[in-house]
Amino acid sequence: MDIRKDQDSSYGKWFLTDVIRAIENYSLINDGEEVCVALSGGRDSVTLLYILWYLRRYSHLDFGLRAVHVRTDEYDTGILKRLCDDLGVGYLETRLKADLHSCPKAPCPLCAAFKRGAMLGTLEGSGVTKVAFGHHADDVAETLLMNIVHNRKLGSFTPKVEVPEGGMVIIRPMVYLDSPLVRRLHNHLRLPVLSYTCPYGEKGAREVMRSAIARFEGQLELREFSRMVVGALENVDCSSLWSSVRT
């Protein structure tokens, strides 16, 4: 596989500070832990796998690393296996048995829940303590807006969440990185991407929010809006929340 490894230690300047900061701020990875990347095959999860591989190789962190893919349809996953082999990372694969093709609307939340359940079931008893997801700052901002619009709720996902059963913790080491940086890193390293495209990929609520954020940034001439959202979530004025004064 044609992954750029020439002078790969220099790539850390793109992401190392922010990823290490997230890991330290939220205790995402401790020495001796076994970390598994939820490898969907998209740009974000593939880039996360490289970043964690890089941390194992060049940082002070000492942890085990593997990847798991949940197959949702009939497609070739050989490119993911070859990527993991090239990085020296163990690869696991399981199959989502639920049929979501008959759903009249984009079943993204349902699919995500089923995939997470299948993945955690596969990892149960494997020694994995942390499951790493490839969510970044743009995902944080999109989820915040989706919660406001669809759920009338103020909040987004957190960098770390404990799974009720199984003794595993879901972590998101890329929350301080934005999508343009992840895209540049992925392209520069010539990392692969799974050729399968979800039929609902451009139809879901997340894509609508992504487009809305892009228009908002353009109109106000903002840069790094998603990083601003992450910073705001870390700097909440609790006294201004209505729930704190409601009787």
CSV table of C-alpha atoms in Angstrom, one decimal:
chain,number,residue,atom,x,y,z
A,1,MET,CA,0.0,0.0,0.0
A,2,ASP,CA,1.4,3.4,-1.0
A,3,ILE,CA,1.3,5.2,2.3
A,4,ARG,CA,3.9,7.9,2.7
A,5,LYS,CA,6.3,7.0,5.5
A,6,ASP,CA,9.2,9.0,4.3
A,7,GLN,CA,10.1,11.4,7.1
A,8,ASP,CA,6.8,10.6,8.7
A,9,SER,CA,8.0,11.9,12.1
A,10,SER,CA,7.6,15.4,10.6
A,11,TYR,CA,3.8,15.0,10.2
A,12,GLY,CA,3.3,15.3,13.9
A,13,LYS,CA,3.4,19.1,13.7
A,14,TRP,CA,0.0,18.9,12.0
A,15,PHE,CA,-1.8,17.2,14.8
A,16,LEU,CA,0.5,16.1,17.7
A,17,THR,CA,-0.1,19.0,20.1
A,18,ASP,CA,-3.9,19.0,19.8
A,19,VAL,CA,-4.3,15.2,20.0
A,20,ILE,CA,-1.9,14.9,23.0
A,21,ARG,CA,-3.8,17.8,24.6
A,22,ALA,CA,-7.1,16.0,24.2
A,23,ILE,CA,-5.7,12.8,25.6
A,24,GLU,CA,-4.3,14.6,28.6
A,25,ASN,CA,-7.2,16.8,29.3
A,26,TYR,CA,-9.7,13.9,29.3
A,27,SER,CA,-7.5,11.0,30.3
A,28,LEU,CA,-8.3,9.3,27.0
A,29,ILE,CA,-5.4,6.8,26.9
A,30,ASN,CA,-3.3,5.5,29.8
A,31,ASP,CA,-0.1,3.4,29.5
A,32,GLY,CA,-0.7,-0.3,29.1
A,33,GLU,CA,-4.2,0.0,27.8
A,34,GLU,CA,-5.5,-1.7,24.6
A,35,VAL,CA,-7.0,0.7,22.2
A,36,CYS,CA,-9.2,-0.3,19.2
A,37,VAL,CA,-10.1,2.1,16.4
A,38,ALA,CA,-13.7,1.9,15.1
A,39,LEU,CA,-12.5,1.7,11.5
A,40,SER,CA,-15.5,2.6,9.2
A,41,GLY,CA,-13.1,3.0,6.2
A,42,GLY,CA,-13.9,6.7,5.8
A,43,ARG,CA,-11.3,9.4,5.8
A,44,ASP,CA,-11.7,10.3,9.5
A,45,SER,CA,-11.4,6.8,10.9
A,46,VAL,CA,-8.5,5.9,8.6
A,47,THR,CA,-6.7,9.1,9.6
A,48,LEU,CA,-7.3,8.4,13.3
A,49,LEU,CA,-5.8,5.0,12.9
A,50,TYR,CA,-2.6,6.6,11.4
A,51,ILE,CA,-2.5,9.2,14.2
A,52,LEU,CA,-2.7,6.6,16.9
A,53,TRP,CA,-0.1,4.5,15.1
A,54,TYR,CA,2.1,7.6,15.0
A,55,LEU,CA,1.6,8.2,18.7
A,56,ARG,CA,2.7,4.7,19.5
A,57,ARG,CA,5.8,5.1,17.4
A,58,TYR,CA,6.9,8.7,18.3
A,59,SER,CA,5.3,9.8,21.5
A,60,HIS,CA,5.7,8.8,25.2
A,61,LEU,CA,2.4,6.9,25.2
A,62,ASP,CA,2.6,3.2,25.5
A,63,PHE,CA,-0.5,1.3,24.5
A,64,GLY,CA,-1.7,-1.5,22.3
A,65,LEU,CA,-3.5,-0.8,19.1
A,66,ARG,CA,-5.9,-2.7,16.8
A,67,ALA,CA,-8.9,-1.9,14.6
A,68,VAL,CA,-12.4,-3.2,14.0
A,69,HIS,CA,-14.7,-2.8,11.0
A,70,VAL,CA,-18.4,-3.5,11.0
A,71,ARG,CA,-19.5,-4.6,7.6
A,72,THR,CA,-22.9,-3.3,6.7
A,73,ASP,CA,-23.3,-4.6,3.1
A,74,GLU,CA,-21.6,-6.6,0.4
A,75,TYR,CA,-18.3,-4.8,-0.4
A,76,ASP,CA,-14.6,-5.5,-0.4
A,77,THR,CA,-12.8,-4.7,2.8
A,78,GLY,CA,-9.4,-5.9,1.7
A,79,ILE,CA,-8.1,-2.3,1.6
A,80,LEU,CA,-8.7,-2.0,5.3
A,81,LYS,CA,-6.9,-5.3,6.1
A,82,ARG,CA,-3.9,-4.3,4.0
A,83,LEU,CA,-3.8,-0.9,5.7
A,84,CYS,CA,-3.7,-2.5,9.1
A,85,ASP,CA,-1.1,-5.1,8.0
A,86,ASP,CA,1.1,-2.2,6.6
A,87,LEU,CA,0.9,-0.4,10.0
A,88,GLY,CA,1.4,-3.6,12.0
A,89,VAL,CA,-2.1,-3.3,13.6
A,90,GLY,CA,-4.4,-6.2,14.3
A,91,TYR,CA,-7.6,-6.2,12.3
A,92,LEU,CA,-11.0,-7.5,13.3
A,93,GLU,CA,-14.2,-7.6,11.3
A,94,THR,CA,-17.8,-8.4,12.1
A,95,ARG,CA,-21.1,-8.2,10.2
A,96,LEU,CA,-24.1,-6.1,10.9
A,97,LYS,CA,-27.1,-8.4,10.6
A,98,ALA,CA,-29.8,-5.8,10.8
A,99,ASP,CA,-31.4,-4.9,7.4
A,100,LEU,CA,-31.8,-1.1,7.1
A,101,HIS,CA,-32.4,-0.9,3.3
A,102,SER,CA,-36.2,-0.8,3.7
A,103,CYS,CA,-36.1,2.4,5.8
A,104,PRO,CA,-38.0,5.2,4.0
A,105,LYS,CA,-35.7,7.8,5.6
A,106,ALA,CA,-32.0,8.0,6.3
A,107,PRO,CA,-31.6,5.6,9.2
A,108,CYS,CA,-28.3,7.1,10.4
A,109,PRO,CA,-29.0,7.1,14.2
A,110,LEU,CA,-30.4,3.6,14.1
A,111,CYS,CA,-27.5,2.3,11.9
A,112,ALA,CA,-24.9,3.9,14.2
A,113,ALA,CA,-26.5,2.3,17.3
A,114,PHE,CA,-26.6,-1.1,15.6
A,115,LYS,CA,-23.0,-0.8,14.4
A,116,ARG,CA,-21.8,0.2,17.9
A,117,GLY,CA,-23.6,-2.7,19.5
A,118,ALA,CA,-22.1,-5.2,17.0
A,119,MET,CA,-18.6,-3.7,17.4
A,120,LEU,CA,-18.7,-3.7,21.2
A,121,GLY,CA,-20.1,-7.3,21.2
A,122,THR,CA,-17.1,-8.3,19.0
A,123,LEU,CA,-14.6,-6.7,21.3
A,124,GLU,CA,-16.1,-8.1,24.5
A,125,GLY,CA,-13.5,-10.2,26.3
A,126,SER,CA,-10.8,-9.1,23.9
A,127,GLY,CA,-8.9,-7.0,26.5
A,128,VAL,CA,-9.8,-3.8,24.7
A,129,THR,CA,-10.4,-1.0,27.2
A,130,LYS,CA,-10.8,2.0,24.9
A,131,VAL,CA,-12.6,2.2,21.6
A,132,ALA,CA,-11.5,5.2,19.5
A,133,PHE,CA,-13.9,7.0,17.2
A,134,GLY,CA,-12.8,9.4,14.5
A,135,HIS,CA,-15.1,12.3,15.4
A,136,HIS,CA,-13.5,15.8,15.1
A,137,ALA,CA,-14.4,19.4,15.9
A,138,ASP,CA,-16.7,19.7,12.9
A,139,ASP,CA,-18.7,16.7,14.1
A,140,VAL,CA,-19.0,18.4,17.5
A,141,ALA,CA,-20.4,21.5,16.0
A,142,GLU,CA,-22.8,19.6,13.7
A,143,THR,CA,-24.1,17.5,16.6
A,144,LEU,CA,-24.7,20.6,18.7
A,145,LEU,CA,-26.8,22.2,16.0
A,146,MET,CA,-28.7,18.9,15.4
A,147,ASN,CA,-29.6,18.7,19.0
A,148,ILE,CA,-30.8,22.3,19.1
A,149,VAL,CA,-32.9,21.9,15.9
A,150,HIS,CA,-34.2,18.4,16.3
A,151,ASN,CA,-34.2,17.8,20.1
A,152,ARG,CA,-34.4,21.3,21.6
A,153,LYS,CA,-31.4,20.3,23.6
A,154,LEU,CA,-28.2,22.2,24.2
A,155,GLY,CA,-25.2,19.9,24.1
A,156,SER,CA,-23.0,17.6,21.9
A,157,PHE,CA,-21.1,14.4,22.5
A,158,THR,CA,-18.2,14.4,24.9
A,159,PRO,CA,-14.5,13.3,24.3
A,160,LYS,CA,-15.0,10.3,26.5
A,161,VAL,CA,-18.0,8.2,27.5
A,162,GLU,CA,-18.2,5.0,29.5
A,163,VAL,CA,-20.1,2.1,28.0
A,164,PRO,CA,-22.7,0.8,30.5
A,165,GLU,CA,-21.9,-2.8,29.9
A,166,GLY,CA,-18.6,-4.4,28.9
A,167,GLY,CA,-16.1,-2.2,30.8
A,168,MET,CA,-15.1,-0.3,27.7
A,169,VAL,CA,-14.8,3.5,27.2
A,170,ILE,CA,-15.4,5.3,23.9
A,171,ILE,CA,-12.8,8.0,23.3
A,172,ARG,CA,-12.5,10.7,20.6
A,173,PRO,CA,-8.9,11.8,20.4
A,174,MET,CA,-9.5,14.2,17.4
A,175,VAL,CA,-12.0,16.6,19.0
A,176,TYR,CA,-9.5,19.4,18.7
A,177,LEU,CA,-8.8,18.9,15.0
A,178,ASP,CA,-11.1,20.2,12.3
A,179,SER,CA,-12.2,18.6,9.1
A,180,PRO,CA,-10.0,20.6,6.7
A,181,LEU,CA,-6.8,19.5,8.7
A,182,VAL,CA,-7.9,15.9,8.7
A,183,ARG,CA,-8.6,16.0,5.0
A,184,ARG,CA,-5.2,17.5,4.2
A,185,LEU,CA,-3.4,15.0,6.4
A,186,HIS,CA,-5.3,12.1,4.7
A,187,ASN,CA,-4.5,13.3,1.2
A,188,HIS,CA,-0.9,14.2,2.0
A,189,LEU,CA,-0.2,10.7,3.4
A,190,ARG,CA,-2.0,9.0,0.5
A,191,LEU,CA,-4.1,7.1,3.0
A,192,PRO,CA,-6.8,4.8,1.5
A,193,VAL,CA,-10.5,5.1,1.8
A,194,LEU,CA,-13.1,2.3,1.5
A,195,SER,CA,-14.8,2.5,-1.9
A,196,TYR,CA,-18.2,1.6,-0.5
A,197,THR,CA,-20.5,4.7,-0.2
A,198,CYS,CA,-23.6,4.7,2.0
A,199,PRO,CA,-26.7,5.3,0.0
A,200,TYR,CA,-27.9,7.8,2.6
A,201,GLY,CA,-24.5,9.5,2.9
A,202,GLU,CA,-25.6,12.8,1.4
A,203,LYS,CA,-29.2,12.8,2.6
A,204,GLY,CA,-29.0,12.9,6.4
A,205,ALA,CA,-29.5,15.7,8.9
A,206,ARG,CA,-25.7,15.9,9.5
A,207,GLU,CA,-25.1,16.9,5.9
A,208,VAL,CA,-27.7,19.6,6.2
A,209,MET,CA,-26.0,21.0,9.2
A,210,ARG,CA,-22.6,20.8,7.5
A,211,SER,CA,-23.9,22.9,4.6
A,212,ALA,CA,-25.5,25.4,7.0
A,213,ILE,CA,-22.3,25.8,8.9
A,214,ALA,CA,-20.4,26.4,5.7
A,215,ARG,CA,-22.9,29.1,4.7
A,216,PHE,CA,-22.7,30.7,8.2
A,217,GLU,CA,-18.9,30.8,8.1
A,218,GLY,CA,-19.0,32.4,4.6
A,219,GLN,CA,-21.5,35.1,5.5
A,220,LEU,CA,-19.6,36.1,8.7
A,221,GLU,CA,-16.2,35.5,7.3
A,222,LEU,CA,-15.4,33.1,10.1
A,223,ARG,CA,-12.5,30.7,10.3
A,224,GLU,CA,-12.4,27.6,12.5
A,225,PHE,CA,-16.0,27.9,13.7
A,226,SER,CA,-16.0,24.3,14.8
A,227,ARG,CA,-13.0,24.9,17.0
A,228,MET,CA,-14.8,27.8,18.5
A,229,VAL,CA,-17.7,25.5,19.4
A,230,VAL,CA,-15.4,23.1,21.1
A,231,GLY,CA,-13.8,25.9,23.0
A,232,ALA,CA,-17.2,27.2,24.1
A,233,LEU,CA,-18.2,23.7,25.3
A,234,GLU,CA,-15.1,23.7,27.5
A,235,ASN,CA,-16.0,27.2,28.8
A,236,VAL,CA,-19.7,27.0,29.7
A,237,ASP,CA,-21.0,29.8,32.0
A,238,CYS,CA,-23.3,27.5,34.1
A,239,SER,CA,-24.9,30.5,35.8
A,240,SER,CA,-26.4,31.6,32.4
A,241,LEU,CA,-28.1,28.2,31.8
A,242,TRP,CA,-31.8,28.5,32.4
A,243,SER,CA,-31.9,25.0,33.9
A,244,SER,CA,-29.8,26.4,36.8
A,245,VAL,CA,-32.4,28.9,37.9
A,246,ARG,CA,-35.6,27.1,36.9
A,247,THR,CA,-37.9,26.3,39.9
